[in-house]
Amino acid sequence: MRRLVATGLLLWASAASAQRSPEVDKLLDTALQHRSANEAVLALDALRQAAALAPDDAEVLRLHGVAQAQAGRTGEALETLSRAAALAPADDDVQIALARVHYYRGEQARAMAIVEAVLSRRPADADARELLAQAKRAFDSSMAKPRWRLDLTTGYSGFENDALERWL
């Protein structure tokens, strides 16, 4: 999760510089200030507002999705980042954020597929290589565990109906 936090913070500056409304830029700046002050809930709220104002801005959606994941809302993060990926399929930062959420949700095969696609375009990406290694280790360890278990128990009662009625 620390890598997710670091990745999100490193990419804040690039989000503020893109062409978007001054109100969205102000919300992104506010979110950065709250994030720097460890006020994750306030940062998430500012990013939610920014995403509502710029629903077709993949970068804003990526930042919002990363904040959702940091808050443990991986289902919401997956939805937000999937929308961002649909808007900007060639944006590797969005793809890596999406892969991280799949990784944290235990969806290792999906995370590996996304990261391998990114590495085909950016083979020297150290963060992507590290995420791929983590996902492979997690996938391998999950395959070593039994995939299912069946417990059966049986029993027999010696009570006859008459005896049960007398007992009650």
mmCIF file of C-alpha atoms in Angstrom:
data_model
loop_
_atom_site.group_PDB
_atom_site.id
_atom_site.type_symbol
_atom_site.label_atom_id
_atom_site.label_comp_id
_atom_site.label_asym_id
_atom_site.label_seq_id
_atom_site.Cartn_x
_atom_site.Cartn_y
_atom_site.Cartn_z
ATOM 1 C CA MET A 1 0.000 0.000 0.000
ATOM 2 C CA ARG A 2 2.953 2.332 0.593
ATOM 3 C CA ARG A 3 3.922 2.059 -3.076
ATOM 4 C CA LEU A 4 0.388 3.115 -4.004
ATOM 5 C CA VAL A 5 0.648 6.162 -1.728
ATOM 6 C CA ALA A 6 4.055 7.112 -3.099
ATOM 7 C CA THR A 7 2.949 6.647 -6.689
ATOM 8 C CA GLY A 8 -0.118 8.807 -6.119
ATOM 9 C CA LEU A 9 1.862 11.594 -4.492
ATOM 10 C CA LEU A 10 4.559 11.629 -7.161
ATOM 11 C CA LEU A 11 1.998 12.147 -9.897
ATOM 12 C CA TRP A 12 -0.035 14.944 -8.281
ATOM 13 C CA ALA A 13 2.072 17.677 -9.852
ATOM 14 C CA SER A 14 1.446 16.454 -13.384
ATOM 15 C CA ALA A 15 -2.315 16.493 -12.795
ATOM 16 C CA ALA A 16 -2.407 20.133 -11.776
ATOM 17 C CA SER A 17 -0.555 21.269 -14.894
ATOM 18 C CA ALA A 18 -2.987 19.815 -17.464
ATOM 19 C CA GLN A 19 -5.582 21.983 -19.210
ATOM 20 C CA ARG A 20 -8.719 21.942 -17.080
ATOM 21 C CA SER A 21 -11.014 24.379 -15.315
ATOM 22 C CA PRO A 22 -9.594 26.569 -12.536
ATOM 23 C CA GLU A 23 -12.126 25.050 -10.130
ATOM 24 C CA VAL A 24 -10.835 21.534 -10.808
ATOM 25 C CA ASP A 25 -7.230 22.732 -10.453
ATOM 26 C CA LYS A 26 -8.133 24.318 -7.121
ATOM 27 C CA LEU A 27 -9.722 21.082 -5.917
ATOM 28 C CA LEU A 28 -6.626 19.121 -6.964
ATOM 29 C CA ASP A 29 -4.419 21.574 -5.070
ATOM 30 C CA THR A 30 -6.692 21.262 -2.043
ATOM 31 C CA ALA A 31 -6.506 17.473 -2.247
ATOM 32 C CA LEU A 32 -2.704 17.637 -2.390
ATOM 33 C CA GLN A 33 -2.609 19.881 0.675
ATOM 34 C CA HIS A 34 -4.906 17.530 2.584
ATOM 35 C CA ARG A 35 -2.899 14.499 1.478
ATOM 36 C CA SER A 36 0.343 16.153 2.585
ATOM 37 C CA ALA A 37 -1.250 16.830 5.981
ATOM 38 C CA ASN A 38 -2.341 13.163 6.265
ATOM 39 C CA GLU A 39 -5.996 14.190 5.953
ATOM 40 C CA ALA A 40 -6.934 11.375 3.601
ATOM 41 C CA VAL A 41 -10.697 11.736 4.036
ATOM 42 C CA LEU A 42 -10.603 15.425 3.093
ATOM 43 C CA ALA A 43 -8.292 14.698 0.154
ATOM 44 C CA LEU A 44 -10.665 11.990 -1.054
ATOM 45 C CA ASP A 45 -13.616 14.376 -0.815
ATOM 46 C CA ALA A 46 -11.801 17.046 -2.843
ATOM 47 C CA LEU A 47 -10.913 14.460 -5.489
ATOM 48 C CA ARG A 48 -14.506 13.215 -5.572
ATOM 49 C CA GLN A 49 -15.640 16.764 -6.294
ATOM 50 C CA ALA A 50 -12.957 17.203 -8.956
ATOM 51 C CA ALA A 51 -13.997 13.938 -10.633
ATOM 52 C CA ALA A 52 -17.625 15.075 -10.623
ATOM 53 C CA LEU A 53 -16.620 18.320 -12.371
ATOM 54 C CA ALA A 54 -14.282 16.580 -14.836
ATOM 55 C CA PRO A 55 -15.803 13.128 -15.451
ATOM 56 C CA ASP A 56 -13.941 12.712 -18.756
ATOM 57 C CA ASP A 57 -10.504 13.626 -17.410
ATOM 58 C CA ALA A 58 -8.557 10.378 -17.075
ATOM 59 C CA GLU A 59 -5.876 11.997 -14.912
ATOM 60 C CA VAL A 60 -8.411 13.316 -12.393
ATOM 61 C CA LEU A 61 -10.115 9.927 -12.366
ATOM 62 C CA ARG A 62 -6.754 8.227 -11.805
ATOM 63 C CA LEU A 63 -6.013 10.441 -8.815
ATOM 64 C CA HIS A 64 -9.495 9.841 -7.445
ATOM 65 C CA GLY A 65 -9.129 6.079 -7.930
ATOM 66 C CA VAL A 66 -5.750 6.019 -6.190
ATOM 67 C CA ALA A 67 -7.223 7.939 -3.239
ATOM 68 C CA GLN A 68 -10.143 5.527 -3.083
ATOM 69 C CA ALA A 69 -7.727 2.587 -3.008
ATOM 70 C CA GLN A 70 -5.676 4.267 -0.283
ATOM 71 C CA ALA A 71 -8.876 4.592 1.746
ATOM 72 C CA GLY A 72 -9.512 0.861 1.332
ATOM 73 C CA ARG A 73 -12.382 1.357 -1.114
ATOM 74 C CA THR A 74 -10.978 -0.996 -3.711
ATOM 75 C CA GLY A 75 -14.329 -1.725 -5.337
ATOM 76 C CA GLU A 76 -14.928 1.965 -5.977
ATOM 77 C CA ALA A 77 -11.307 2.409 -7.021
ATOM 78 C CA LEU A 78 -11.614 -0.403 -9.544
ATOM 79 C CA GLU A 79 -14.696 1.226 -11.067
ATOM 80 C CA THR A 80 -13.096 4.688 -11.201
ATOM 81 C CA LEU A 81 -9.808 3.443 -12.637
ATOM 82 C CA SER A 82 -11.587 1.273 -15.191
ATOM 83 C CA ARG A 83 -13.387 4.398 -16.415
ATOM 84 C CA ALA A 84 -10.059 6.239 -16.582
ATOM 85 C CA ALA A 85 -8.510 3.340 -18.525
ATOM 86 C CA ALA A 86 -11.410 3.396 -20.977
ATOM 87 C CA LEU A 87 -10.851 7.128 -21.538
ATOM 88 C CA ALA A 88 -7.067 6.815 -21.878
ATOM 89 C CA PRO A 89 -6.128 3.224 -22.763
ATOM 90 C CA ALA A 90 -2.552 4.189 -23.628
ATOM 91 C CA ASP A 91 -1.939 5.993 -20.304
ATOM 92 C CA ASP A 92 0.469 3.668 -18.515
ATOM 93 C CA ASP A 93 0.066 5.496 -15.186
ATOM 94 C CA VAL A 94 -3.652 4.714 -15.239
ATOM 95 C CA GLN A 95 -2.890 1.108 -16.211
ATOM 96 C CA ILE A 96 -0.401 0.663 -13.352
ATOM 97 C CA ALA A 97 -2.851 2.163 -10.842
ATOM 98 C CA LEU A 98 -5.526 -0.219 -12.126
ATOM 99 C CA ALA A 99 -3.118 -3.163 -11.860
ATOM 100 C CA ARG A 100 -2.295 -2.221 -8.259
ATOM 101 C CA VAL A 101 -5.958 -2.255 -7.324
ATOM 102 C CA HIS A 102 -6.364 -5.690 -8.916
ATOM 103 C CA TYR A 103 -3.279 -6.803 -6.961
ATOM 104 C CA TYR A 104 -4.688 -5.534 -3.651
ATOM 105 C CA ARG A 105 -8.007 -7.253 -4.381
ATOM 106 C CA GLY A 106 -6.176 -10.568 -4.844
ATOM 107 C CA GLU A 107 -6.768 -10.609 -8.600
ATOM 108 C CA GLN A 108 -3.161 -11.457 -9.414
ATOM 109 C CA ALA A 109 -3.682 -12.853 -12.914
ATOM 110 C CA ARG A 110 -5.461 -9.674 -14.016
ATOM 111 C CA ALA A 111 -2.795 -7.479 -12.399
ATOM 112 C CA MET A 112 -0.025 -9.435 -14.141
ATOM 113 C CA ALA A 113 -1.708 -9.140 -17.543
ATOM 114 C CA ILE A 114 -2.022 -5.345 -17.212
ATOM 115 C CA VAL A 115 1.557 -4.899 -15.996
ATOM 116 C CA GLU A 116 2.942 -7.132 -18.748
ATOM 117 C CA ALA A 117 1.177 -4.935 -21.317
ATOM 118 C CA VAL A 118 2.740 -1.832 -19.758
ATOM 119 C CA LEU A 119 6.169 -3.472 -19.725
ATOM 120 C CA SER A 120 5.831 -4.272 -23.420
ATOM 121 C CA ARG A 121 5.707 -0.496 -23.993
ATOM 122 C CA ARG A 122 8.052 0.542 -21.162
ATOM 123 C CA PRO A 123 10.436 -2.355 -20.479
ATOM 124 C CA ALA A 124 12.639 -0.312 -18.146
ATOM 125 C CA ASP A 125 9.813 0.713 -15.783
ATOM 126 C CA ALA A 126 11.138 -0.354 -12.363
ATOM 127 C CA ASP A 127 7.824 0.141 -10.554
ATOM 128 C CA ALA A 128 6.003 -2.008 -13.093
ATOM 129 C CA ARG A 129 8.664 -4.717 -12.791
ATOM 130 C CA GLU A 130 8.365 -4.687 -9.005
ATOM 131 C CA LEU A 131 4.568 -4.899 -9.154
ATOM 132 C CA LEU A 132 4.808 -7.779 -11.617
ATOM 133 C CA ALA A 133 7.197 -9.639 -9.301
ATOM 134 C CA GLN A 134 4.881 -9.086 -6.315
ATOM 135 C CA ALA A 135 1.846 -10.272 -8.259
ATOM 136 C CA LYS A 136 3.707 -13.366 -9.501
ATOM 137 C CA ARG A 137 4.813 -14.266 -5.970
ATOM 138 C CA ALA A 138 1.266 -13.834 -4.669
ATOM 139 C CA PHE A 139 -0.155 -15.841 -7.580
ATOM 140 C CA ASP A 140 2.359 -18.660 -7.091
ATOM 141 C CA SER A 141 1.667 -18.858 -3.356
ATOM 142 C CA SER A 142 -2.100 -18.889 -3.945
ATOM 143 C CA MET A 143 -1.717 -21.776 -6.386
ATOM 144 C CA ALA A 144 0.194 -23.799 -3.779
ATOM 145 C CA LYS A 145 -2.766 -23.688 -1.383
ATOM 146 C CA PRO A 146 -5.727 -26.017 -1.781
ATOM 147 C CA ARG A 147 -8.382 -24.361 -3.900
ATOM 148 C CA TRP A 148 -11.310 -25.997 -2.092
ATOM 149 C CA ARG A 149 -12.165 -28.024 0.972
ATOM 150 C CA LEU A 150 -15.073 -30.256 1.854
ATOM 151 C CA ASP A 151 -15.947 -31.118 5.440
ATOM 152 C CA LEU A 152 -18.616 -33.732 6.074
ATOM 153 C CA THR A 153 -20.070 -34.728 9.384
ATOM 154 C CA THR A 154 -22.744 -37.267 10.191
ATOM 155 C CA GLY A 155 -24.677 -37.983 13.300
ATOM 156 C CA TYR A 156 -27.272 -40.267 14.784
ATOM 157 C CA SER A 157 -29.743 -39.626 17.547
ATOM 158 C CA GLY A 158 -31.044 -42.479 19.668
ATOM 159 C CA PHE A 159 -34.197 -40.621 20.617
ATOM 160 C CA GLU A 160 -37.430 -42.155 19.482
ATOM 161 C CA ASN A 161 -40.350 -39.832 18.842
ATOM 162 C CA ASP A 162 -42.121 -40.996 22.037
ATOM 163 C CA ALA A 163 -39.024 -40.499 24.128
ATOM 164 C CA LEU A 164 -38.537 -37.018 22.683
ATOM 165 C CA GLU A 165 -42.119 -36.046 23.546
ATOM 166 C CA ARG A 166 -41.722 -37.285 27.128
ATOM 167 C CA TRP A 167 -38.450 -35.422 27.433
ATOM 168 C CA LEU A 168 -39.991 -32.107 26.332
#
